[in-house]
CSV table of C-alpha atoms in Angstrom, one decimal:
chain,number,residue,atom,x,y,z
A,20,MET,CA,0.0,0.0,0.0
A,21,ASN,CA,1.3,3.5,-0.9
A,22,CYS,CA,0.8,6.7,1.1
A,23,GLN,CA,1.3,9.9,-0.8
A,24,VAL,CA,2.0,11.9,2.4
A,25,LYS,CA,4.7,9.4,3.5
A,26,ASP,CA,6.2,9.5,0.0
A,27,GLU,CA,6.3,13.3,0.0
A,28,LEU,CA,7.9,13.4,3.5
A,29,VAL,CA,10.6,10.8,2.4
A,30,SER,CA,11.3,12.7,-0.8
A,31,ARG,CA,11.8,15.9,1.3
A,32,LEU,CA,14.1,14.0,3.6
A,33,ILE,CA,16.2,12.7,0.7
A,34,ALA,CA,16.5,16.2,-0.7
A,35,LEU,CA,17.7,17.5,2.7
A,36,ASN,CA,20.2,14.6,3.0
A,37,ASN,CA,21.6,15.4,-0.4
A,38,LYS,CA,21.8,19.1,0.5
A,39,LEU,CA,23.6,18.3,3.7
A,40,ASN,CA,26.1,16.1,1.9
A,41,LEU,CA,26.8,18.9,-0.5
A,42,LEU,CA,27.5,21.3,2.4
A,43,SER,CA,30.6,19.5,3.5
A,44,PRO,CA,33.0,21.4,5.8
A,45,ASP,CA,35.6,21.4,3.1
A,46,LEU,CA,33.5,23.7,0.9
A,47,VAL,CA,32.8,27.4,1.4
A,48,TYR,CA,29.5,27.0,3.3
A,49,GLY,CA,29.6,27.8,6.9
A,50,ASP,CA,28.6,25.8,10.0
A,51,GLU,CA,25.5,28.0,10.4
A,52,GLU,CA,24.0,26.8,7.1
A,53,ARG,CA,24.9,23.1,7.9
A,54,ALA,CA,23.2,23.5,11.3
A,55,GLU,CA,20.1,25.0,9.7
A,56,VAL,CA,19.8,22.1,7.2
A,57,GLN,CA,20.4,19.6,10.1
A,58,GLN,CA,17.6,21.2,12.1
A,59,GLN,CA,15.2,20.9,9.1
A,60,ARG,CA,16.2,17.3,8.8
A,61,GLU,CA,15.6,16.5,12.4
A,62,SER,CA,12.2,18.2,12.2
A,63,LEU,CA,11.3,16.2,9.2
A,64,TYR,CA,12.4,13.0,10.9
A,65,ALA,CA,10.0,13.9,13.8
A,66,GLU,CA,7.2,14.6,11.3
A,67,ILE,CA,7.7,11.2,9.5
A,68,LYS,CA,7.7,9.4,12.9
A,69,HIS,CA,4.5,11.1,13.9
A,70,HIS,CA,2.9,10.3,10.5
A,71,ARG,CA,3.8,6.7,10.8
A,72,ALA,CA,2.3,6.5,14.3
A,73,LYS,CA,-0.8,8.6,14.0
A,74,GLY,CA,-1.0,10.2,10.5
A,75,HIS,CA,-4.2,8.7,9.4
A,76,GLU,CA,-7.0,10.1,11.6
A,77,GLY,CA,-5.1,9.0,14.7
A,78,LYS,CA,-4.2,5.6,13.3
A,79,PRO,CA,-0.8,4.3,12.0
A,80,CYS,CA,0.1,4.8,8.4
A,81,PRO,CA,-0.5,1.6,6.5
A,82,ALA,CA,2.4,2.2,4.3
A,83,ALA,CA,4.8,2.4,7.2
A,84,LYS,CA,4.8,-1.3,7.7
A,85,GLN,CA,6.6,-1.7,4.3
A,86,VAL,CA,9.5,0.4,5.3
């Protein structure tokens, strides 16, 4: 079973992970920008966790069992 909300959240997480990988300390980007992306990533993890647990009218996401 697919869940469009879960798929969207995971896609956003993948994009943030890719951005974080591009912001390596060896590049010009500062620690502040890396910290901001990391904060967004942690927030998204929490949102995914909540959606898996109670994202469908207070019930677990049926697609979460596949992951």
